[in-house]
Short mmCIF file of C-alpha atoms and ligand atoms in Angstrom, two decimals:
data_model
loop_
_atom_site.label_atom_id
_atom_site.label_comp_id
_atom_site.label_asym_id
_atom_site.label_seq_id
_atom_site.Cartn_x
_atom_site.Cartn_y
_atom_site.Cartn_z
CA UNK A 126 -36.08 -31.83 -87.87
CA UNK A 127 -32.58 -30.39 -88.27
CA UNK A 128 -30.02 -32.11 -90.45
CA UNK A 129 -26.58 -32.08 -88.74
CA UNK A 130 -23.88 -30.32 -90.74
CA UNK A 131 -21.02 -32.80 -91.04
CA UNK A 132 -17.68 -32.99 -92.81
CA UNK A 133 -15.79 -36.08 -93.92
CA UNK A 134 -14.63 -38.27 -91.04
CA UNK A 135 -10.97 -39.18 -91.57
CA UNK A 136 -8.38 -40.31 -89.01
CA UNK A 137 -10.69 -39.50 -86.11
CA UNK A 138 -11.35 -35.90 -87.22
CA UNK A 139 -14.00 -34.02 -89.17
CA UNK A 140 -12.30 -32.57 -92.25
CA UNK A 141 -13.63 -30.56 -95.17
CA UNK A 142 -13.12 -32.24 -98.54
CA UNK A 143 -10.07 -31.14 -100.51
CA UNK A 144 -12.42 -29.59 -103.09
CA UNK A 145 -14.45 -27.83 -100.37
CA UNK A 146 -17.52 -28.94 -102.32
CA UNK A 147 -20.86 -30.06 -100.92
CA UNK A 148 -23.84 -31.97 -102.34
CA UNK A 149 -27.44 -30.99 -101.60
CA UNK A 150 -29.57 -33.44 -99.63
CA UNK A 151 -33.04 -33.55 -101.16
CA UNK A 152 -36.05 -34.89 -99.28
CA UNK A 153 -37.78 -37.41 -101.59
CA UNK A 154 -41.09 -36.62 -99.89
CA UNK A 155 -41.06 -32.95 -100.92
CA UNK A 156 -38.23 -32.35 -103.36
CA UNK A 157 -36.90 -29.69 -100.98
CA UNK A 158 -33.23 -29.25 -100.15
CA UNK A 159 -32.93 -30.15 -96.45
CA UNK A 160 -29.18 -30.14 -95.93
CA UNK A 161 -25.88 -31.02 -97.54
CA UNK A 162 -23.09 -33.58 -97.36
CA UNK A 163 -19.39 -33.14 -98.16
CA UNK A 164 -18.32 -33.95 -101.69
CA UNK A 165 -15.26 -36.13 -101.19
CA UNK A 166 -12.88 -37.03 -104.01
CA UNK A 167 -9.73 -38.98 -104.81
CA UNK A 168 -7.46 -36.95 -102.51
CA UNK A 169 -9.80 -37.50 -99.56
CA UNK A 170 -10.10 -41.21 -100.31
CA UNK A 171 -6.33 -41.46 -100.41
CA UNK A 172 -6.02 -39.73 -97.05
CA UNK A 173 -8.69 -42.04 -95.60
CA UNK A 174 -6.92 -45.18 -96.89
CA UNK A 175 -3.66 -43.92 -95.37
CA UNK A 176 -5.40 -43.35 -92.02
CA UNK A 177 -7.00 -46.80 -92.17
CA UNK A 178 -3.63 -48.39 -92.95
CA UNK A 179 -1.97 -46.61 -90.03
CA UNK A 180 -4.78 -47.67 -87.68
CA UNK A 181 -4.63 -51.25 -88.95
CA UNK A 182 -0.89 -51.48 -88.28
CA UNK A 183 -1.39 -49.63 -85.02
CA UNK A 184 -3.77 -50.75 -82.36
CA UNK A 185 -6.78 -52.20 -84.08
CA UNK A 186 -5.59 -55.44 -85.63
CA UNK A 187 -3.51 -56.15 -82.49
CA UNK A 188 -6.46 -55.83 -80.12
CA UNK A 189 -8.09 -59.01 -78.88
CA UNK A 190 -11.59 -59.82 -80.10
CA UNK A 191 -12.86 -58.91 -76.63
CA UNK A 192 -11.30 -55.44 -76.85
CA UNK A 193 -12.84 -54.82 -80.28
CA UNK A 194 -16.18 -56.19 -79.09
CA UNK A 195 -16.24 -53.62 -76.28
CA UNK A 196 -16.19 -50.81 -78.89
CA UNK A 197 -18.88 -52.50 -80.99
CA UNK A 198 -21.11 -52.79 -77.93
CA UNK A 199 -20.61 -49.09 -77.13
CA UNK A 200 -21.59 -48.22 -80.70
CA UNK A 201 -24.73 -50.42 -80.37
CA UNK A 202 -25.66 -48.65 -77.13
CA UNK A 203 -25.34 -45.19 -78.72
CA UNK A 204 -27.41 -46.31 -81.71
CA UNK A 205 -30.15 -47.47 -79.34
CA UNK A 206 -30.00 -44.17 -77.41
CA UNK A 207 -30.33 -42.24 -80.67
CA UNK A 208 -32.94 -44.53 -82.26
CA UNK A 209 -35.58 -41.83 -82.73
CA UNK A 210 -33.40 -39.18 -84.32
CA UNK A 211 -31.54 -41.70 -86.50
CA UNK A 212 -34.83 -43.17 -87.75
CA UNK A 213 -36.17 -39.70 -88.52
CA UNK A 214 -33.02 -38.76 -90.38
CA UNK A 215 -33.16 -42.00 -92.39
CA UNK A 216 -36.81 -41.44 -93.28
CA UNK A 217 -36.17 -37.79 -94.24
CA UNK A 218 -33.15 -38.68 -96.37
CA UNK A 219 -34.37 -41.86 -98.02
CA UNK A 220 -38.18 -41.53 -97.90
CA UNK A 221 -38.86 -44.86 -96.21
CA UNK A 222 -41.80 -44.94 -93.78
CA UNK A 223 -40.68 -44.03 -90.28
CA UNK A 224 -41.94 -47.36 -88.89
CA UNK A 225 -39.55 -49.19 -91.24
CA UNK A 226 -36.70 -46.81 -90.46
CA UNK A 227 -37.18 -47.64 -86.77
CA UNK A 228 -36.86 -51.37 -87.56
CA UNK A 229 -33.69 -50.62 -89.49
CA UNK A 230 -32.11 -48.75 -86.60
CA UNK A 231 -32.99 -51.60 -84.20
CA UNK A 232 -31.33 -53.96 -86.68
CA UNK A 233 -28.24 -51.72 -86.84
CA UNK A 234 -27.82 -52.00 -83.05
CA UNK A 235 -28.55 -55.75 -83.16
CA UNK A 236 -25.98 -56.28 -85.91
CA UNK A 237 -23.21 -54.48 -83.96
CA UNK A 238 -24.07 -56.62 -80.92
CA UNK A 239 -24.09 -59.84 -82.95
CA UNK A 240 -20.63 -59.15 -84.36
CA UNK A 241 -19.38 -58.15 -80.90
CA UNK A 242 -20.35 -61.68 -79.79
CA UNK A 243 -18.53 -63.19 -82.78
CA UNK A 244 -15.43 -61.05 -82.14
CA UNK A 245 -15.24 -62.51 -78.63
CA UNK A 246 -15.65 -66.05 -79.96
CA UNK A 247 -12.81 -65.37 -82.39
CA UNK A 248 -10.40 -65.22 -79.43
CA UNK A 249 -11.54 -68.66 -78.30
CA UNK A 250 -11.23 -70.26 -81.74
CA UNK A 251 -7.77 -68.77 -82.46
CA UNK A 252 -5.00 -71.34 -83.02
CA UNK A 253 -7.45 -74.21 -83.44
CA UNK A 254 -5.70 -77.50 -84.29
CA UNK A 255 -6.12 -79.31 -87.60
CA UNK A 256 -6.05 -83.13 -87.43
CA UNK A 257 -3.09 -84.41 -89.49
CA UNK A 258 -2.12 -87.86 -90.74
CA UNK A 259 1.46 -87.53 -89.30
CA UNK A 260 2.11 -87.12 -85.58
CA UNK A 261 5.52 -85.47 -86.14
CA UNK A 262 3.68 -82.34 -87.21
CA UNK A 263 1.13 -80.09 -85.58
CA UNK A 264 -0.91 -77.53 -87.49
CA UNK A 265 -2.98 -74.75 -85.99
CA UNK A 266 -5.07 -72.15 -87.77
CA UNK A 267 -4.77 -68.46 -87.16
CA UNK A 268 -7.54 -66.24 -88.46
CA UNK A 269 -6.21 -62.79 -89.23
CA UNK A 270 -7.88 -59.58 -90.40
CA UNK A 271 -7.42 -58.83 -94.10
CA UNK A 272 -6.29 -55.23 -93.66
CA UNK A 273 -7.88 -51.85 -94.42
CA UNK A 274 -11.04 -52.43 -96.46
CA UNK A 275 -13.17 -50.25 -98.75
CA UNK A 276 -16.93 -50.47 -98.26
CA UNK A 277 -19.30 -48.98 -100.86
CA UNK A 278 -22.98 -49.08 -99.95
CA UNK A 279 -26.40 -48.34 -101.44
CA UNK A 280 -29.15 -45.91 -100.47
CA UNK A 281 -32.13 -48.19 -99.83
CA UNK A 282 -31.03 -49.24 -96.32
CA UNK A 283 -28.36 -46.59 -95.81
CA UNK A 284 -27.25 -47.21 -92.24
CA UNK A 285 -28.17 -50.89 -92.15
CA UNK A 286 -26.32 -51.98 -95.30
CA UNK A 287 -23.28 -49.98 -94.14
CA UNK A 288 -23.52 -51.81 -90.79
CA UNK A 289 -23.68 -55.22 -92.51
CA UNK A 290 -20.18 -54.37 -93.74
CA UNK A 291 -18.72 -52.16 -90.99
CA UNK A 292 -19.66 -54.38 -88.00
CA UNK A 293 -18.06 -57.65 -89.26
CA UNK A 294 -15.07 -55.77 -90.68
CA UNK A 295 -14.33 -54.08 -87.33
CA UNK A 296 -15.05 -57.32 -85.42
CA UNK A 297 -12.49 -59.12 -87.58
CA UNK A 298 -9.85 -56.45 -86.89
CA UNK A 299 -10.00 -54.72 -90.27
CA UNK A 300 -10.10 -50.94 -90.54
CA UNK A 301 -12.59 -49.24 -92.82
CA UNK A 302 -13.09 -46.57 -95.45
CA UNK A 303 -16.86 -46.32 -95.98
CA UNK A 304 -18.32 -44.61 -99.07
CA UNK A 305 -22.11 -44.40 -98.68
CA UNK A 306 -24.40 -43.54 -101.57
CA UNK A 307 -24.65 -39.80 -102.16
CA UNK A 308 -28.43 -40.30 -102.38
CA UNK A 309 -28.60 -41.07 -98.63
CA UNK A 310 -25.47 -40.56 -96.56
CA UNK A 311 -26.79 -38.76 -93.47
CA UNK A 312 -27.01 -41.73 -91.10
CA UNK A 313 -23.60 -43.04 -92.21
CA UNK A 314 -22.14 -39.68 -91.16
CA UNK A 315 -23.96 -40.14 -87.84
CA UNK A 316 -22.28 -43.56 -87.56
CA UNK A 317 -19.00 -41.67 -87.75
CA UNK A 318 -20.26 -39.27 -85.07
CA UNK A 319 -21.07 -42.24 -82.83
CA UNK A 320 -17.64 -43.78 -83.49
CA UNK A 321 -16.14 -40.45 -82.48
CA UNK A 322 -18.23 -40.32 -79.32
CA UNK A 323 -17.20 -43.82 -78.20
CA UNK A 324 -13.58 -42.89 -78.95
CA UNK A 325 -12.96 -45.56 -81.53
CA UNK A 326 -9.22 -45.19 -82.23
CA UNK A 327 -8.52 -42.67 -85.05
CA UNK A 328 -8.49 -44.17 -88.54
CA UNK A 329 -10.40 -47.34 -87.63
CA UNK A 330 -13.59 -46.03 -89.28
CA UNK A 331 -13.33 -43.36 -91.98
CA UNK A 332 -16.40 -42.08 -93.82
CA UNK A 333 -15.93 -40.35 -97.18
CA UNK A 334 -19.18 -39.18 -98.73
CA UNK A 335 -19.41 -38.06 -102.34
CA UNK A 336 -20.41 -39.10 -105.81
CA UNK A 337 -19.82 -42.63 -107.06
CA UNK A 338 -17.52 -41.54 -109.86
CA UNK A 339 -15.58 -39.07 -107.71
CA UNK A 340 -15.22 -40.95 -104.39
CA UNK A 341 -16.39 -44.52 -105.10
CA UNK A 342 -14.20 -45.07 -108.15
CA UNK A 343 -10.91 -44.01 -106.49
CA UNK A 344 -11.71 -46.25 -103.54
CA UNK A 345 -12.50 -49.28 -105.71
CA UNK A 346 -9.28 -48.74 -107.68
CA UNK A 347 -7.09 -48.03 -104.64
CA UNK A 348 -4.14 -50.42 -104.28
CA UNK A 349 -3.98 -49.81 -100.51
CA UNK A 350 -7.16 -51.68 -99.58
CA UNK A 351 -7.29 -55.43 -99.03
CA UNK A 352 -10.91 -55.84 -100.08
CA UNK A 353 -13.85 -53.97 -101.57
CA UNK A 354 -17.31 -54.92 -100.37
CA UNK A 355 -19.98 -53.42 -102.60
CA UNK A 356 -23.77 -53.21 -102.52
CA UNK A 357 -25.44 -51.65 -105.50
CA UNK A 358 -26.41 -52.21 -109.09
CA UNK A 359 -24.99 -54.99 -111.25
CA UNK A 360 -23.56 -52.52 -113.78
CA UNK A 361 -21.62 -50.55 -111.14
CA UNK A 362 -20.55 -53.79 -109.45
CA UNK A 363 -18.95 -55.01 -112.65
CA UNK A 364 -16.99 -51.75 -112.99
CA UNK A 365 -15.83 -51.94 -109.38
CA UNK A 366 -14.79 -55.62 -109.64
CA UNK A 367 -12.74 -54.78 -112.71
CA UNK A 368 -10.98 -51.84 -111.01
CA UNK A 369 -10.23 -53.93 -107.90
CA UNK A 370 -8.98 -56.90 -109.93
CA UNK A 371 -6.31 -54.70 -111.52
CA UNK A 372 -4.74 -54.38 -108.04
CA UNK A 373 -5.42 -58.00 -107.08
CA UNK A 374 -7.93 -56.74 -104.50
CA UNK A 375 -10.68 -59.21 -103.56
CA UNK A 376 -14.34 -58.21 -103.82
CA UNK A 377 -17.73 -59.14 -102.41
CA UNK A 378 -20.65 -58.16 -104.63
CA UNK A 379 -24.24 -57.72 -103.40
CA UNK A 380 -26.02 -56.69 -106.57
CA UNK A 381 -29.48 -56.39 -108.03
CA UNK A 382 -32.29 -58.91 -108.30
CA UNK A 383 -35.61 -59.86 -109.89
CA UNK A 384 -36.80 -62.38 -107.36
CA UNK A 385 -39.83 -64.59 -107.90
CA UNK A 386 -42.66 -65.47 -105.51
CA UNK A 387 -44.53 -68.67 -106.48
CA UNK A 388 -48.04 -69.13 -105.07
CA UNK A 389 -49.50 -72.63 -105.39
CA UNK A 390 -53.20 -73.47 -105.55
CA UNK A 391 -53.31 -74.83 -101.98
CA UNK A 392 -52.14 -71.49 -100.53
CA UNK A 393 -54.33 -69.42 -98.25
CA UNK A 394 -55.14 -66.50 -100.54
CA UNK A 395 -55.37 -63.83 -97.84
CA UNK A 396 -51.97 -64.77 -96.42
CA UNK A 397 -50.34 -65.10 -99.82
CA UNK A 398 -51.62 -61.67 -100.93
CA UNK A 399 -50.22 -60.11 -97.78
CA UNK A 400 -46.76 -61.58 -98.49
CA UNK A 401 -46.98 -60.60 -102.16
CA UNK A 402 -47.66 -56.96 -101.18
CA UNK A 403 -45.06 -56.89 -98.43
CA UNK A 404 -42.53 -58.68 -100.63
CA UNK A 405 -42.71 -56.06 -103.36
CA UNK A 406 -43.95 -52.80 -101.82
CA UNK A 407 -41.98 -52.75 -98.57
CA UNK A 408 -39.25 -50.05 -98.51
CA UNK A 409 -41.24 -48.29 -101.25
CA UNK A 410 -40.42 -51.21 -103.56
CA UNK A 411 -36.70 -50.42 -103.42
CA UNK A 412 -35.40 -53.73 -102.13
CA UNK A 413 -32.72 -55.75 -103.90
CA UNK A 414 -34.50 -58.94 -102.86
CA UNK A 415 -38.03 -57.66 -103.68
CA UNK A 416 -40.20 -60.51 -104.95
CA UNK A 417 -41.12 -58.32 -107.90
CA UNK A 418 -42.09 -61.29 -110.11
CA UNK A 419 -45.21 -63.10 -108.93
CA UNK A 420 -46.28 -66.49 -110.30
CA UNK A 421 -49.82 -67.51 -109.35
CA UNK A 422 -51.30 -70.97 -109.99
CA UNK A 423 -53.96 -70.62 -112.68
CA UNK A 424 -56.64 -72.35 -110.53
CA UNK A 425 -56.64 -69.52 -107.98
CA UNK A 426 -55.63 -66.61 -110.23
CA UNK A 427 -59.03 -64.87 -110.42
CA UNK A 428 -59.64 -64.93 -106.67
CA UNK A 429 -56.01 -64.04 -105.95
CA UNK A 430 -55.90 -61.05 -108.28
CA UNK A 431 -59.25 -59.72 -106.99
CA UNK A 432 -57.88 -59.74 -103.45
CA UNK A 433 -54.48 -58.39 -104.52
CA UNK A 434 -56.11 -55.39 -106.23
CA UNK A 435 -58.23 -54.69 -103.17
CA UNK A 436 -55.22 -54.96 -100.82
CA UNK A 437 -52.84 -52.88 -102.94
CA UNK A 438 -55.44 -50.11 -103.08
CA UNK A 439 -55.61 -49.89 -99.28
CA UNK A 440 -51.87 -49.35 -98.77
CA UNK A 441 -51.47 -45.92 -97.20
CA UNK A 442 -49.26 -43.66 -99.31
CA UNK A 443 -48.31 -40.53 -97.40
CA UNK A 444 -45.58 -38.48 -95.77
CA UNK A 445 -43.05 -41.10 -94.63
CA UNK A 446 -42.65 -39.36 -91.28
CA UNK A 447 -46.27 -40.22 -90.35
CA UNK A 448 -46.46 -43.31 -88.13
CA UNK A 449 -49.13 -45.14 -90.17
CA UNK A 450 -47.62 -44.55 -93.63
CA UNK A 451 -46.86 -47.80 -95.42
CA UNK A 452 -45.53 -46.48 -98.75
CA UNK A 453 -43.39 -43.38 -99.07
CA UNK A 454 -41.72 -41.77 -102.07
CA UNK A 455 -39.00 -43.36 -104.19
CA UNK A 456 -35.51 -41.97 -103.74
CA UNK A 457 -35.25 -39.33 -106.49
CA UNK A 458 -36.91 -37.69 -109.47
CA UNK A 459 -34.63 -39.75 -111.76
CA UNK A 460 -35.82 -42.96 -110.09
CA UNK A 461 -39.44 -41.81 -110.41
CA UNK A 462 -38.93 -41.14 -114.11
CA UNK A 463 -37.32 -44.57 -114.58
CA UNK A 464 -40.27 -46.27 -112.87
CA UNK A 465 -42.83 -44.35 -114.94
CA UNK A 466 -40.86 -45.44 -118.02
CA UNK A 467 -41.23 -49.09 -117.01
CA UNK A 468 -44.97 -48.60 -116.48
CA UNK A 469 -45.41 -47.02 -119.90
CA UNK A 470 -43.37 -49.71 -121.67
CA UNK A 471 -45.28 -52.51 -119.93
CA UNK A 472 -48.60 -51.00 -121.02
CA UNK A 473 -47.29 -50.61 -124.56
CA UNK A 474 -46.09 -54.23 -124.58
CA UNK A 475 -49.66 -55.38 -123.81
CA UNK A 476 -49.66 -56.50 -120.17
CA UNK A 477 -52.83 -55.79 -118.15
CA UNK A 478 -52.66 -53.07 -115.51
CA UNK A 479 -54.47 -54.50 -112.46
CA UNK A 480 -53.99 -51.46 -110.24
CA UNK A 481 -51.86 -48.33 -109.78
CA UNK A 482 -49.67 -47.13 -112.61
CA UNK A 483 -49.61 -43.44 -111.76
CA UNK A 484 -48.57 -40.87 -109.21
CA UNK A 485 -51.09 -40.51 -106.34
CA UNK A 486 -53.42 -37.56 -106.87
CA UNK A 487 -53.45 -36.50 -103.22
CA UNK A 488 -49.67 -35.91 -103.18
CA UNK A 489 -48.64 -33.05 -105.42
CA UNK A 490 -45.01 -32.89 -104.26
CA UNK A 491 -42.33 -35.54 -103.88
CA UNK A 492 -41.53 -38.71 -105.79
CA UNK A 493 -44.51 -40.92 -104.97
CA UNK A 494 -45.84 -43.77 -107.16
CA UNK A 495 -48.93 -45.87 -106.49
CA UNK A 496 -48.37 -49.56 -105.72
CA UNK A 497 -48.67 -50.96 -109.22
CA UNK A 498 -49.52 -54.48 -110.36
CA UNK A 499 -49.40 -55.78 -113.92
CA UNK A 500 -50.83 -59.21 -114.77
CA UNK A 501 -50.45 -61.28 -117.94
CA UNK A 502 -46.81 -60.23 -118.04
CA UNK A 503 -44.82 -62.30 -120.55
CA UNK A 504 -41.25 -63.51 -119.87
CA UNK A 505 -39.93 -61.50 -122.81
CA UNK A 506 -41.32 -58.20 -121.47
CA UNK A 507 -38.88 -55.74 -119.95
CA UNK A 508 -40.80 -55.66 -116.66
CA UNK A 509 -40.29 -59.42 -116.22
CA UNK A 510 -36.57 -59.29 -116.98
CA UNK A 511 -35.23 -56.05 -115.54
CA UNK A 512 -35.03 -54.70 -112.02
CA UNK A 513 -37.32 -51.68 -111.51
CA UNK A 514 -36.39 -50.77 -107.93
CA UNK A 515 -39.82 -49.30 -107.28
CA UNK A 516 -43.31 -50.45 -106.23
CA UNK A 517 -44.16 -52.31 -109.44
CA UNK A 518 -45.16 -55.97 -109.34
CA UNK A 519 -45.18 -58.15 -112.48
CA UNK A 520 -47.43 -61.21 -112.41
CA UNK A 521 -48.12 -64.24 -114.59
CA UNK A 522 -49.82 -67.59 -114.05
CA UNK A 523 -48.49 -71.14 -114.18
CA UNK A 524 -49.88 -74.62 -114.32
CA UNK A 525 -47.32 -77.16 -113.03
CA UNK A 526 -44.55 -77.14 -110.44
CA UNK A 527 -41.93 -77.83 -113.14
CA UNK A 528 -43.18 -74.89 -115.19
CA UNK A 529 -43.07 -72.57 -112.16
CA UNK A 530 -39.49 -73.61 -111.34
CA UNK A 531 -38.35 -73.10 -114.92
CA UNK A 532 -39.95 -69.64 -115.16
CA UNK A 533 -38.60 -68.56 -111.76
CA UNK A 534 -35.07 -69.65 -112.67
CA UNK A 535 -35.28 -68.08 -116.13
CA UNK A 536 -33.68 -64.85 -114.97
CA UNK A 537 -30.20 -63.39 -115.21
CA UNK A 538 -30.48 -62.70 -111.47
CA UNK A 539 -30.26 -65.15 -108.57
CA UNK A 540 -30.65 -63.28 -105.32
CA UNK A 541 -33.83 -64.66 -103.71
CA UNK A 542 -37.01 -66.64 -104.33
CA UNK A 543 -40.14 -67.43 -102.32
CA UNK A 544 -42.75 -70.18 -102.39
CA UNK A 545 -46.16 -70.29 -100.75
CA UNK A 546 -47.92 -73.63 -100.42
CA UNK A 547 -49.55 -75.76 -97.73
CA UNK A 548 -47.50 -78.74 -98.94
CA UNK A 549 -44.24 -78.79 -96.95
CA UNK A 550 -42.60 -81.37 -99.22
CA UNK A 551 -43.35 -79.28 -102.29
CA UNK A 552 -41.89 -76.19 -100.59
CA UNK A 553 -38.70 -78.13 -99.86
CA UNK A 554 -38.46 -79.36 -103.46
CA UNK A 555 -38.97 -75.89 -104.88
CA UNK A 556 -36.48 -74.37 -102.42
CA UNK A 557 -33.84 -76.89 -103.50
CA UNK A 558 -34.50 -76.15 -107.18
CA UNK A 559 -34.14 -72.36 -106.93
CA UNK A 560 -30.93 -70.93 -108.43
CA UNK A 561 -30.65 -68.26 -105.74
CA UNK A 562 -28.75 -67.49 -102.55
CA UNK A 563 -31.91 -67.08 -100.46
CA UNK A 564 -35.29 -68.89 -100.45
CA UNK A 565 -38.28 -67.99 -98.30
CA UNK A 566 -41.02 -70.53 -97.59
CA UNK A 567 -44.50 -69.20 -96.82
CA UNK A 568 -43.13 -65.67 -96.44
CA UNK A 569 -41.06 -63.06 -98.29
CA UNK A 570 -38.22 -60.77 -97.16
CA UNK A 571 -37.45 -61.67 -93.54
CA UNK A 572 -33.76 -60.92 -92.98
CA UNK A 573 -31.73 -61.69 -89.88
CA UNK A 574 -28.12 -60.70 -89.28
CA UNK A 575 -27.45 -64.26 -88.09
CA UNK A 576 -28.16 -65.79 -91.54
CA UNK A 577 -25.93 -65.40 -94.61
CA UNK A 578 -27.08 -62.99 -97.32
CA UNK A 579 -26.05 -62.88 -100.97
CA UNK A 580 -26.83 -64.07 -104.45
CA UNK A 581 -25.81 -66.04 -107.51
CA UNK A 582 -25.57 -65.17 -111.22
CA UNK A 583 -25.90 -61.43 -111.92
CA UNK A 584 -26.93 -60.85 -108.28
CA UNK A 585 -23.30 -61.17 -107.21
CA UNK A 586 -21.03 -63.39 -105.17
CA UNK A 587 -19.71 -63.69 -101.66
CA UNK A 588 -21.89 -63.61 -98.56
CA UNK A 589 -22.58 -60.99 -95.93
CA UNK A 590 -24.03 -61.55 -92.44
CA UNK A 591 -23.84 -64.57 -90.18
CA UNK A 592 -20.48 -66.16 -89.49
CA UNK A 593 -19.86 -65.99 -93.25
CA UNK A 594 -19.86 -62.20 -92.96
CA UNK A 595 -17.09 -62.27 -90.35
CA UNK A 596 -15.07 -64.92 -92.23
CA UNK A 597 -15.12 -62.73 -95.33
CA UNK A 598 -12.94 -60.16 -93.52
CA UNK A 599 -10.46 -62.74 -92.25
CA UNK A 600 -7.72 -64.70 -93.90
CA UNK A 601 -6.71 -68.08 -92.60
CA UNK A 602 -3.07 -68.83 -91.93
CA UNK A 603 -1.84 -72.37 -91.23
CA UNK A 604 1.00 -72.55 -88.73
CA UNK A 605 2.67 -75.94 -88.90
CA UNK A 606 5.32 -77.09 -86.39
CA UNK A 607 7.60 -80.09 -86.38
CA UNK A 608 7.03 -81.53 -82.91
CA UNK A 609 8.92 -84.83 -83.00
CA UNK A 610 12.10 -85.36 -80.95
CA UNK A 611 13.49 -87.45 -83.84
CA UNK A 612 15.68 -85.79 -86.47
CA UNK A 613 13.76 -85.33 -89.70
CA UNK A 614 14.93 -87.92 -92.26
CA UNK A 615 13.79 -86.77 -95.64
CA UNK A 616 14.48 -90.08 -97.48
CA UNK A 617 12.31 -91.81 -98.62
CA UNK A 618 9.71 -88.97 -98.61
CA UNK A 619 7.02 -91.16 -100.24
CA UNK A 620 6.82 -93.49 -97.26
CA UNK A 621 6.31 -90.62 -94.82
CA UNK A 622 3.73 -88.52 -96.63
P1 LIG B 1950 -25.43 -47.93 -107.69
O1 LIG B 1950 -24.74 -49.09 -108.26
O2 LIG B 1950 -25.76 -46.79 -108.55
O3 LIG B 1950 -24.60 -47.33 -106.46
C1 LIG B 1950 -24.15 -48.10 -105.38
C2 LIG B 1950 -22.96 -47.43 -104.74
O4 LIG B 1950 -21.89 -47.38 -105.67
C3 LIG B 1950 -23.23 -45.98 -104.35
O5 LIG B 1950 -22.50 -45.67 -103.18
C4 LIG B 1950 -22.68 -45.23 -105.54
O6 LIG B 1950 -22.37 -43.91 -105.25
C5 LIG B 1950 -21.46 -46.04 -105.84
N1 LIG B 1950 -20.94 -45.87 -107.20
C6 LIG B 1950 -21.59 -45.48 -108.31
N2 LIG B 1950 -20.75 -45.48 -109.37
C7 LIG B 1950 -19.56 -45.90 -108.92
C8 LIG B 1950 -18.28 -46.14 -109.52
N3 LIG B 1950 -18.07 -45.93 -110.81
N4 LIG B 1950 -17.29 -46.59 -108.74
C9 LIG B 1950 -17.48 -46.82 -107.43
N5 LIG B 1950 -18.64 -46.60 -106.80
C10 LIG B 1950 -19.67 -46.16 -107.53
O7 LIG B 1950 -26.71 -48.53 -107.00
P2 LIG B 1950 -27.83 -47.76 -106.24
O8 LIG B 1950 -27.26 -46.89 -105.18
O9 LIG B 1950 -28.69 -47.14 -107.26
O10 LIG B 1950 -28.59 -48.94 -105.50
C11 LIG B 1950 -29.56 -49.66 -106.10
C12 LIG B 1950 -29.03 -50.97 -106.58
O11 LIG B 1950 -28.41 -51.67 -105.50
C13 LIG B 1950 -30.12 -51.90 -107.07
O12 LIG B 1950 -29.73 -52.50 -108.28
C14 LIG B 1950 -30.22 -52.94 -105.99
O13 LIG B 1950 -30.70 -54.17 -106.39
C15 LIG B 1950 -28.85 -53.02 -105.45
N6 LIG B 1950 -28.89 -53.46 -104.08
C16 LIG B 1950 -28.46 -54.73 -103.78
C17 LIG B 1950 -28.54 -55.23 -102.50
C18 LIG B 1950 -28.07 -56.62 -102.16
O14 LIG B 1950 -27.92 -56.94 -101.00
N7 LIG B 1950 -27.85 -57.48 -103.13
C19 LIG B 1950 -29.09 -54.42 -101.41
C20 LIG B 1950 -29.50 -53.10 -101.82
C21 LIG B 1950 -29.38 -52.65 -103.12
P3 LIG B 1950 -23.41 -42.73 -105.58
O15 LIG B 1950 -24.76 -43.19 -105.18
O16 LIG B 1950 -22.89 -41.67 -104.75
O17 LIG B 1950 -23.30 -42.49 -107.05
#
């Protein structure tokens, strides 16, 4: 398939970057160069922030929620019309199996529609009264868009993660400068093309592609944005939060994870193995919320591991554009090297390799890794502590519920956790005890745009999605009126307040 040649999208126009530079797009499935994206820099970011500021002060923030919703619905319609080519582009660029890319594109359309609904509801909830203890006063709340915002997204769900930010920001009345990851920017440029097609007013959505240090850093340190919403690694998130704090700019951080799946001895082994594989190997193992630590009750460990080995070895690794592929390549040669480094270190540290651990023999090109499972992994091992961002599962056994909770929580991260057990009360107890922003019971990874998403500890702060996602792009203003006919008598104040 052809990769569209696009420029930066600033102020409603396609413009070449000031440097005139471009970055090669490499297919992770083959290592071939399949296209290029513009290499934006500080000057382009500055121009985009200026355009977003002009558009914010111009029509966009003044529109009603219903007017903004109409644009979001048009964008959703175009995404649906283009589902097949967007999914193919995503799979080509990022390496995820085409079946998963199709889900993502459906979710992109669904997310724009969901925030269109919330934008409309915003009109109805505007100027809502606040009950006060004094009848001489009346307070109403106005919810107002923050301003132009900077959105910096990751490559594992390129269009979807961008949408998690863009849709609520636009619904709230903010204008946007989006900086996608240079590893996978193609569908974010197509989002700009769709915005152009539906005649979104110029400057409302600006897309500046480029390297993190060249385009991301100037955006995160720009004094003209009201907020930076970031999805990416913990290390980069810390740098961005620091740069934004210097300008008093607020941030939302969706960072890395090392989530734990706990399987109790009353679990159905077949079902639990299926969730364990899906929870870690989906999206080629490159999921922030991947349940990449697996705790199995010692009573069922032998049977569980036998089935897990069998199941992992049947996962189809192939060209991601084939309909029945379940595991594609990881994003880049550097990521492949990093993953192989983890595998080597884990072997050296003495964990047992249950299955995988190498590149598949039938695929000579591209950045493929077999689904890999290590058992007898100790908490002090690197694989247990650090995020791999690849199809590598670390497992250990446990004996009691208390022990499982302590091990699961013994991580610097706090994005998600999962528990599988037939005992509903136990599941509730474990869910309450997890130091994470998300807990799954008897499953792993389902994600709906209606439910808030985000983590604790080194996994970040703030929430995306749901009504929380919209609220995060709004500020609340109290408007208080004196409504009594009586003249205000300030003395004695104490008796009135
Ligand atoms: P990075 O942190 O490397 O990059 C994320 C984004 O930040 C990219 O757009 C990147 O640009 C940009 N960037 C890099 N350096 C800077 C900088 N100095 N200033 C501003 N922007 C910068 O993460 P990855 O792209 O490698 O994504 C993987 C990570 O993201 C994993 O740790 C994963 O857990 C996390 N993640 C978290 C999610 C969540 O919801 N919590 C969801 C998905 C991923 P470029 O790529 O062009 O360098």
